[in-house]
Tab-separated table of C-alpha atoms and ligand atoms in Angstrom:
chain	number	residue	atom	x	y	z
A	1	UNK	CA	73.191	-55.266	-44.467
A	2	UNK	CA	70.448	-52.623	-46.041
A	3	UNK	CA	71.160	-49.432	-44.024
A	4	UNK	CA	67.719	-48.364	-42.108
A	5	UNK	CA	65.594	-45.877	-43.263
A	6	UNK	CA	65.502	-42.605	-40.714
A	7	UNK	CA	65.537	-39.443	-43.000
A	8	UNK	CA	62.187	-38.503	-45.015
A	9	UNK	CA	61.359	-35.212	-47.409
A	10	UNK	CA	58.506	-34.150	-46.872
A	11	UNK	CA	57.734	-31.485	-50.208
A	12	UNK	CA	55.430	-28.675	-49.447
A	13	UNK	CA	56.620	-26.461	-51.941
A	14	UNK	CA	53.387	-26.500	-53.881
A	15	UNK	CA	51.139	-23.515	-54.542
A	16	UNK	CA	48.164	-25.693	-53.709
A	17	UNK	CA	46.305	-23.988	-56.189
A	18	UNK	CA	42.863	-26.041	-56.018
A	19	UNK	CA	42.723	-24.749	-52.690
A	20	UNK	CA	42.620	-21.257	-53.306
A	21	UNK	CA	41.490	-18.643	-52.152
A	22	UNK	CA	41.752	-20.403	-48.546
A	23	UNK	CA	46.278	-21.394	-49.626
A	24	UNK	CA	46.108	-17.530	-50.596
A	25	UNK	CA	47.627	-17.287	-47.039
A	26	UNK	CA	47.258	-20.565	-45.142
A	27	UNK	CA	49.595	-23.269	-46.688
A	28	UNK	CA	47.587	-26.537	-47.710
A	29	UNK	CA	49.453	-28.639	-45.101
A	30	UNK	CA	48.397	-26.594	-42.520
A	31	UNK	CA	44.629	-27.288	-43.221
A	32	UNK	CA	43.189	-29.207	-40.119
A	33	UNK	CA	41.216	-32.936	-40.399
A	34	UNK	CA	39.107	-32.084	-37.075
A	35	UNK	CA	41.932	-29.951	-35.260
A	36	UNK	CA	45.117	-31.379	-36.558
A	37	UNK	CA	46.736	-30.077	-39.500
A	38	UNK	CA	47.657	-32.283	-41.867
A	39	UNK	CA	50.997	-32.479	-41.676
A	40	UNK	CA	50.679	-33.464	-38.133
A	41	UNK	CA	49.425	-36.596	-39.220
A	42	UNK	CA	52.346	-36.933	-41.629
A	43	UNK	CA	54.857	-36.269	-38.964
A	44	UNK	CA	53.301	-38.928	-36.785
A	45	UNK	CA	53.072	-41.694	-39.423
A	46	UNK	CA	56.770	-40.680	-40.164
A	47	UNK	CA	57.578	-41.059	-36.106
A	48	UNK	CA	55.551	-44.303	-36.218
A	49	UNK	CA	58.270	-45.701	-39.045
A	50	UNK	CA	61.319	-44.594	-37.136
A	51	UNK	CA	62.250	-41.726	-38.953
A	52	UNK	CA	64.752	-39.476	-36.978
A	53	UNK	CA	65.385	-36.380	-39.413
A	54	UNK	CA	62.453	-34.792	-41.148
A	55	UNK	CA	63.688	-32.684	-44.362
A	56	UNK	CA	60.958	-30.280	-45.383
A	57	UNK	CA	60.971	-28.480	-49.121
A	58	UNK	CA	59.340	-25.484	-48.481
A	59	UNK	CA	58.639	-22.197	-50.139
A	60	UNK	CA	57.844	-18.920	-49.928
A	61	UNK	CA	54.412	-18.244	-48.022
A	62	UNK	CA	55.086	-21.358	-45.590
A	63	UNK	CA	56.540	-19.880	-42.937
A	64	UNK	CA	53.504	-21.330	-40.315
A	65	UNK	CA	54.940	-24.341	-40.958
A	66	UNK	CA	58.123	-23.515	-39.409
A	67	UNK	CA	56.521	-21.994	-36.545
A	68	UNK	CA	54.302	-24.627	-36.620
A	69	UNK	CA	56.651	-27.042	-35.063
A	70	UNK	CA	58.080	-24.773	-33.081
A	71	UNK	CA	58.262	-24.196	-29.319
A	72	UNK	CA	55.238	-22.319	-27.895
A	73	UNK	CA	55.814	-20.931	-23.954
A	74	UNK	CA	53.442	-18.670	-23.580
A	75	UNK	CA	50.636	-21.324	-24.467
A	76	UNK	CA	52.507	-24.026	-22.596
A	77	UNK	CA	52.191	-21.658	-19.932
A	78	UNK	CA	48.869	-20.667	-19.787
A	79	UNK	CA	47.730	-24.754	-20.223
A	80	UNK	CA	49.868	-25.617	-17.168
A	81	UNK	CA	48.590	-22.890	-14.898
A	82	UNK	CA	45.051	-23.839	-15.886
A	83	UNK	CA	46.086	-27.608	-15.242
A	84	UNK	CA	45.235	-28.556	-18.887
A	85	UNK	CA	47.174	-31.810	-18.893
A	86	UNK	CA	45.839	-33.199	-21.695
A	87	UNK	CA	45.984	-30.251	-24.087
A	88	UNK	CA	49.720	-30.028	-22.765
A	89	UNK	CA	50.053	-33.116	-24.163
A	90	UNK	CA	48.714	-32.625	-27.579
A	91	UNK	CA	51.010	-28.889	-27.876
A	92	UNK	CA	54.111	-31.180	-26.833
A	93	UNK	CA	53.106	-33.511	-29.691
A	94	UNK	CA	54.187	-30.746	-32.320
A	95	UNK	CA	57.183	-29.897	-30.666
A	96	UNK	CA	60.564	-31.494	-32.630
A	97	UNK	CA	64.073	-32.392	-31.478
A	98	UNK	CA	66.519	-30.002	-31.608
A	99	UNK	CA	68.256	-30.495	-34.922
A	100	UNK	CA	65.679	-33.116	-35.838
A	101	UNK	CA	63.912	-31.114	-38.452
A	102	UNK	CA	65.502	-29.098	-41.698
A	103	UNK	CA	63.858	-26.834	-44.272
A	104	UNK	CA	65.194	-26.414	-47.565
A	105	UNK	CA	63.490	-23.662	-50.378
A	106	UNK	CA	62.396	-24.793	-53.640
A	107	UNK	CA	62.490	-21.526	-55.214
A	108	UNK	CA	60.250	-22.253	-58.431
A	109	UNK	CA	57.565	-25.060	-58.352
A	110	UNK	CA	58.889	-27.089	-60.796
A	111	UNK	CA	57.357	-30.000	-59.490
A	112	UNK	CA	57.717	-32.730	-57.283
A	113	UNK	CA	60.808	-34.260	-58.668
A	114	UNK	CA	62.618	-31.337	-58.089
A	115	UNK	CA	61.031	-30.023	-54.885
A	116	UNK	CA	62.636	-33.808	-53.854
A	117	UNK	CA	65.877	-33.643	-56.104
A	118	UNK	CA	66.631	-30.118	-54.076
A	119	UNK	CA	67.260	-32.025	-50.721
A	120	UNK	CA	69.707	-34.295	-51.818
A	121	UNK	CA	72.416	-32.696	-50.101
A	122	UNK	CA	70.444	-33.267	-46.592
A	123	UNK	CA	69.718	-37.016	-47.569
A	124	UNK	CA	73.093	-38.045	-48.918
A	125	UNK	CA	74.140	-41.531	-49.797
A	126	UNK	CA	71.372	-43.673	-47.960
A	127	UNK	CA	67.929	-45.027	-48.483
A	128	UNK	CA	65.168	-41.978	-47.151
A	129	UNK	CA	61.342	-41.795	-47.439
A	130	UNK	CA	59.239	-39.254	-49.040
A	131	UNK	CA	55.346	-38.305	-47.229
A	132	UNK	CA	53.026	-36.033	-49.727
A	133	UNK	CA	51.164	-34.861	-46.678
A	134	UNK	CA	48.174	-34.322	-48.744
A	135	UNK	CA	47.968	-37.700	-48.909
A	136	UNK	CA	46.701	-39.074	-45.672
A	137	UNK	CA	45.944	-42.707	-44.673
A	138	UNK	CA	43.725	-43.900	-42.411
A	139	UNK	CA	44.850	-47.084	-41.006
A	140	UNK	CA	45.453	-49.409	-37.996
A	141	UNK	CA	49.148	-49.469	-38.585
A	142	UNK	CA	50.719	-46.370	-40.306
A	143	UNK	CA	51.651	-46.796	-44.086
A	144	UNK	CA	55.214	-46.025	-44.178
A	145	UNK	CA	55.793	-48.228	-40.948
A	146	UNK	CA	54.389	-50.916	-43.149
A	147	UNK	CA	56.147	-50.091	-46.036
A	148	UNK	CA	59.543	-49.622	-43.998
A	149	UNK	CA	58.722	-53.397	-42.459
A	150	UNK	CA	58.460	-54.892	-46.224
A	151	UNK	CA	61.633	-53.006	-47.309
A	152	UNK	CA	63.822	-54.388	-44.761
A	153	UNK	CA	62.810	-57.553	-46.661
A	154	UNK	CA	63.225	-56.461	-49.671
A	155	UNK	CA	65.498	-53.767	-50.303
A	156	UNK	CA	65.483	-52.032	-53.162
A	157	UNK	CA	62.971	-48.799	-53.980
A	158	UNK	CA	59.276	-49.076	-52.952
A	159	UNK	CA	56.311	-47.044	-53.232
A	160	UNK	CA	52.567	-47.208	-51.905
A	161	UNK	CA	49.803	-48.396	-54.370
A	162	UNK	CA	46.493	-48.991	-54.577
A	163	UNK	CA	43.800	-49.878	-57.086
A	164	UNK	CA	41.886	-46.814	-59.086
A	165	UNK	CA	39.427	-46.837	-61.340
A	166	UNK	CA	40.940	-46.948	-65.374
A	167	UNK	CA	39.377	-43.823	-65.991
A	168	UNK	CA	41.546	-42.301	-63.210
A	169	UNK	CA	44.714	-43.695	-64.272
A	170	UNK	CA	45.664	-40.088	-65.808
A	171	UNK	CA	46.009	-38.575	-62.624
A	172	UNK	CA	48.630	-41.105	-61.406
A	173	UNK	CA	51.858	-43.049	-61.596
A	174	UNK	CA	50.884	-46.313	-63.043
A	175	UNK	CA	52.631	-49.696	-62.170
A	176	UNK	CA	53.286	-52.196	-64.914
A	177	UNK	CA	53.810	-55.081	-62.386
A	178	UNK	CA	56.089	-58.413	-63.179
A	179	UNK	CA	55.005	-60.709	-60.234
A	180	UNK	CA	52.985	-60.362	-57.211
A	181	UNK	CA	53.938	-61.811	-54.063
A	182	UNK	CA	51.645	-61.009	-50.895
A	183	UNK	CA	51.173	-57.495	-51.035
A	184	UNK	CA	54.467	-56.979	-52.468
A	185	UNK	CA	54.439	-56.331	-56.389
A	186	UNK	CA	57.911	-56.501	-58.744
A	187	UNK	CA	57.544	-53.703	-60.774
A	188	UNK	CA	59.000	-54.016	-64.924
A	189	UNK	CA	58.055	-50.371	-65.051
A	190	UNK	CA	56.120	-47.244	-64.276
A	191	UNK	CA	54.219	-44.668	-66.948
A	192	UNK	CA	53.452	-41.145	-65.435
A	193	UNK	CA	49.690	-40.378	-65.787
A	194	UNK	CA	49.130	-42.371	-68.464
A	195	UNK	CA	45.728	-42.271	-70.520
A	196	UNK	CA	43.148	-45.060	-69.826
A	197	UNK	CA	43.972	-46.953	-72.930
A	198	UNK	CA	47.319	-46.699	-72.564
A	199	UNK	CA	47.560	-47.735	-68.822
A	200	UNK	CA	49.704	-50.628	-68.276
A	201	UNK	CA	47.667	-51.972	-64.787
A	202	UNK	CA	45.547	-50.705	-62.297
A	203	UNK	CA	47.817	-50.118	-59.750
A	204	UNK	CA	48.375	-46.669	-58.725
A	205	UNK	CA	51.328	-44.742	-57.026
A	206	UNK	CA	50.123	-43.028	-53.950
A	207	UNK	CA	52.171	-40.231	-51.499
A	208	UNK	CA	54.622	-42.422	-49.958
A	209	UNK	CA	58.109	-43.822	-51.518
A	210	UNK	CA	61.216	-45.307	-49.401
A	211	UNK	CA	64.062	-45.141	-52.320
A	212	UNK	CA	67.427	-45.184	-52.910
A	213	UNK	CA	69.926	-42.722	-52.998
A	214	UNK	CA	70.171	-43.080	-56.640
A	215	UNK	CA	66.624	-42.129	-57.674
A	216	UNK	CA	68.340	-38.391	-56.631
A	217	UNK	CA	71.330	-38.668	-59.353
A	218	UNK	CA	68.666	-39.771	-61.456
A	219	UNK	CA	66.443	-36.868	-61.385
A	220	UNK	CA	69.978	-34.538	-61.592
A	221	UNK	CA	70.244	-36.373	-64.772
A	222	UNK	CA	67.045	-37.216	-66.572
A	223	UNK	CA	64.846	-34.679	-69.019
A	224	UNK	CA	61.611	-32.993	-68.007
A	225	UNK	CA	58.600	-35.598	-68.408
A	226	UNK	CA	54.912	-35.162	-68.262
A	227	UNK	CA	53.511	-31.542	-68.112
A	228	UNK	CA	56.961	-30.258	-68.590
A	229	UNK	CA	57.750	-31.239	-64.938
A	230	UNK	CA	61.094	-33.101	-63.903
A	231	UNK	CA	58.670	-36.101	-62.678
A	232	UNK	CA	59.881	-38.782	-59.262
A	233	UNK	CA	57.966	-41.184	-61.443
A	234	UNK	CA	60.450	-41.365	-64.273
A	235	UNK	CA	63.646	-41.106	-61.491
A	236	UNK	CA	61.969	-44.265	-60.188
A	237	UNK	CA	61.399	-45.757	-63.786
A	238	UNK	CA	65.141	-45.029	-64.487
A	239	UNK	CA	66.041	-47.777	-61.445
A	240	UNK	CA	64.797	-50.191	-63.078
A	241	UNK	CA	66.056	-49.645	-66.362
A	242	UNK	CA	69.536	-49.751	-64.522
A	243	UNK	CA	68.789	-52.969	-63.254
A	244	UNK	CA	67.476	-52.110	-59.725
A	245	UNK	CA	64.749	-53.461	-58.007
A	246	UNK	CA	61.496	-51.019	-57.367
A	247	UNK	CA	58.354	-53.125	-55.769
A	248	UNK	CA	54.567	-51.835	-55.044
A	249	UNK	CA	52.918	-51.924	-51.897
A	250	UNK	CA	49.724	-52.607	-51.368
A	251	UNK	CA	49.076	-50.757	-48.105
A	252	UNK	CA	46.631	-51.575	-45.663
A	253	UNK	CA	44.054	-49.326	-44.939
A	254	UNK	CA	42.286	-45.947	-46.677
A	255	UNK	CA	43.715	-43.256	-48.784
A	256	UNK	CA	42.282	-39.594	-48.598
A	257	UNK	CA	43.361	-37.316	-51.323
A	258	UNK	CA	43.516	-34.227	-49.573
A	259	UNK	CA	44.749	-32.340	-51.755
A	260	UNK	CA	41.459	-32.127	-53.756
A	261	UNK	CA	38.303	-30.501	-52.171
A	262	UNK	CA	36.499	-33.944	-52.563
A	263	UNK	CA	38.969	-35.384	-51.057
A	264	UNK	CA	39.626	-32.941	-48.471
A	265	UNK	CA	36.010	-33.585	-47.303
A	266	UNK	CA	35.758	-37.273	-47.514
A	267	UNK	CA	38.719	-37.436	-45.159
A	268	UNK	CA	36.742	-34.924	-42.587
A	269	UNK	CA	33.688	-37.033	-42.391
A	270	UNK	CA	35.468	-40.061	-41.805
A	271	UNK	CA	38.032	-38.727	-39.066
A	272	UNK	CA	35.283	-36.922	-37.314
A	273	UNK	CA	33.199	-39.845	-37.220
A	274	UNK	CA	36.507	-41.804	-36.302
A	275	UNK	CA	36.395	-39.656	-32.958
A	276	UNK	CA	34.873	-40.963	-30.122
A	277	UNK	CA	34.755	-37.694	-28.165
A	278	UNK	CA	32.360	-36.292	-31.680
A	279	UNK	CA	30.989	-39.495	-33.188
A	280	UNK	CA	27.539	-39.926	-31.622
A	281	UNK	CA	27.036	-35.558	-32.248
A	282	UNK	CA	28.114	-35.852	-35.806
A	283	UNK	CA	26.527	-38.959	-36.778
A	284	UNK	CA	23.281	-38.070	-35.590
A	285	UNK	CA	23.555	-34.841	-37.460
A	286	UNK	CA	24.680	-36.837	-40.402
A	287	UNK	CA	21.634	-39.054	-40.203
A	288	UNK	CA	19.465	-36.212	-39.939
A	289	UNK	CA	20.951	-34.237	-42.848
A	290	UNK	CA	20.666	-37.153	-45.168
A	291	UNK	CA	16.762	-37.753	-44.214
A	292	UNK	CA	16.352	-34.284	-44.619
A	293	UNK	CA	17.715	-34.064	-48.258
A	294	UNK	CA	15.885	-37.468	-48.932
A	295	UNK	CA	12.760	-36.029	-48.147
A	296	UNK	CA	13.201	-32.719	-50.533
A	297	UNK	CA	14.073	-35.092	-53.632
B	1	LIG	P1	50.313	-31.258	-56.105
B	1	LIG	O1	50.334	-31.925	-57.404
B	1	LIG	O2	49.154	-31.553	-55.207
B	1	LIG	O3	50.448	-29.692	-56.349
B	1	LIG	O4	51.670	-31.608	-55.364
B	1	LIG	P2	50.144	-28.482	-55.364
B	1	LIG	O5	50.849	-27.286	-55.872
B	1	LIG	O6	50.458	-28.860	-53.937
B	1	LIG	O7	48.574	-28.275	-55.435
B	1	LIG	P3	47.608	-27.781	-56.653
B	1	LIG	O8	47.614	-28.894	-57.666
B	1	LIG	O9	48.147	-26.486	-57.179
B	1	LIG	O10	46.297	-27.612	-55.973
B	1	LIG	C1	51.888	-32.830	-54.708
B	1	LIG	C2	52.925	-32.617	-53.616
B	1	LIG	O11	54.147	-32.149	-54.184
B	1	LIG	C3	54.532	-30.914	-53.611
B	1	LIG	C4	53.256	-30.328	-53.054
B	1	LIG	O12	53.548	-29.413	-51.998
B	1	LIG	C5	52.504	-31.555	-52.591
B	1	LIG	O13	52.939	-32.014	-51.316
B	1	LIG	N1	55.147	-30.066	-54.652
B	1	LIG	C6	54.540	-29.934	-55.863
B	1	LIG	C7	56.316	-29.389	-54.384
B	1	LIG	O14	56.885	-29.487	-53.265
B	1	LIG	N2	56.848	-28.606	-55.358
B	1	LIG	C8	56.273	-28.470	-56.581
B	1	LIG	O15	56.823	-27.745	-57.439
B	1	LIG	C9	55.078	-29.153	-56.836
């Protein structure tokens, strides 16, 4: 029987560089969409899948993360003298087991093989997911729950794609894909940002993976890749060269790269507009701005 899938790493180790000077002080994930950070929406899409311990990779500079998730009485106070019910609510929502949560240091950004080979003592010999949290997806059921519901079909090591543009393939993890079946893909093999030309599909390797344990004696054992960086990519490439299966998902629903400014913005638009409490204020604003700039051109 395949073992379930309850432990995920979530690496936030990063410098976050293209967010500077703003990650100077204030780590990336704790940048709000609206007024959530973003790795409350991580968090919850991990919740969503049935994940029970949450492994962060942290480094130094992160510590609002930690206190992040951390119990907050004086607050909880003040709310439930004032009768704030609601907002009770949504300060209970950060709040973690006891024991539920672990942070490990990556103590050099050496990328994010390494930032996920350093928790493999926490993860041990069974299947765990991995959540970039600057990736966030928008959709009606949360990614990794529908990723976790294919796996238990399928077994083996999976990870989210999604079509890009050739010209993008460079910033990616490409898929060379065997057979297709629904959204599931059979992967023959995987090429870390790989130029245009040299691109082996379209399909694209987005912020979420459920894998095996052996991906993590794979990146203790394989040789820096692209950029000089001990790379997941080839960790997952090495599976299949040992004869395991690694499949493709195509999720349902919309990917924000939040960890560009582009991106960042996008993702704002859309979940304020997604809000029904700010919709009809920001849209009309919206409208207005784009007449306004129409009429200047
Ligand atoms: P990015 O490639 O976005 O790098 O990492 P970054 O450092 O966060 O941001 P920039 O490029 O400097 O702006 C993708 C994910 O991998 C983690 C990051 O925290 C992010 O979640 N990561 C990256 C690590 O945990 N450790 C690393 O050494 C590198």
């Amino acid at each position: 029987m395949k073992k379930k899938v309850t432990k995920a790493i979530f690496p936030v180790a990063g410098l976050g560089t293209r967010f500077l000077p703003a990650t100077k002080s204030v780590p990336k994930e704790i940048m709000t969409l609206v007024d959530r950070p973003l790795i409350q929406y991580a968090i919850d899409e991990a919740r969503a899948a049935g994940i029970k311990d949450f492994i962060f990779v942290t480094s130094r500079g992160k510590s609002a993360l930690e206190d992040y998730f951390d119990t907050s009485p004086e607050l909880e106070s003040v709310l439930r003298k004032g009768g704030k019910t609601d907002l009770l609510q949504t300060l209970k929502s950060t709040y973690m087991d006891s024991g539920a949560i672990a942070y490990i240091r990556q103590h050099k950004p050496l990328g994010l093989g390494h930032a996920v080979w350093c928790a493999r003592k926490l993860v041990g010999n069974e299947p765990f997911a991995v959540i970039l949290p600057d990736d966030v997806i928008a959709a009606d059921k949360p990614c990794l729950q529908q990723m976790v519901e294919a796996y238990e079909e399928t077994g083996g090591s999976m990870v989210a794609a999604m079509e890009v543009p050739p010209a993008q393939s460079s910033s990616y993890g490409i898929l060379d894909v065997k057979a297709e079946r629904g959204p599931v893909a059979s992967v023959a093999g995987m090429v870390e940002k790989p130029a245009p030309g040299d691109a082996p599909s379209n399909l694209a390797v987005i912020g979420r993976y459920i894998l095996s344990p052996q991906v993590l004696r794979n990146l203790g054992s394989i040789d820096k890749g692209a950029g000089g960086e001990l790379q997941l990519t080839d960790a997952i490439a090495a599976e299949i060269d040992q004869g395991r299966d690694v499949f493709g998902y195509r999720f349902d629903g919309q990917r924000f790269d939040c960890g560009s400014k582009s991106g960042f913005l996008q993702a704002t638009v859309a979940f304020g507009l997604a809000r029904e409490d700010l919709r009809d204020d920001f849209e009309a604003y919206l409208h207005g701005l784009i007449s306004m700039r129409q009429a200047a051109q």
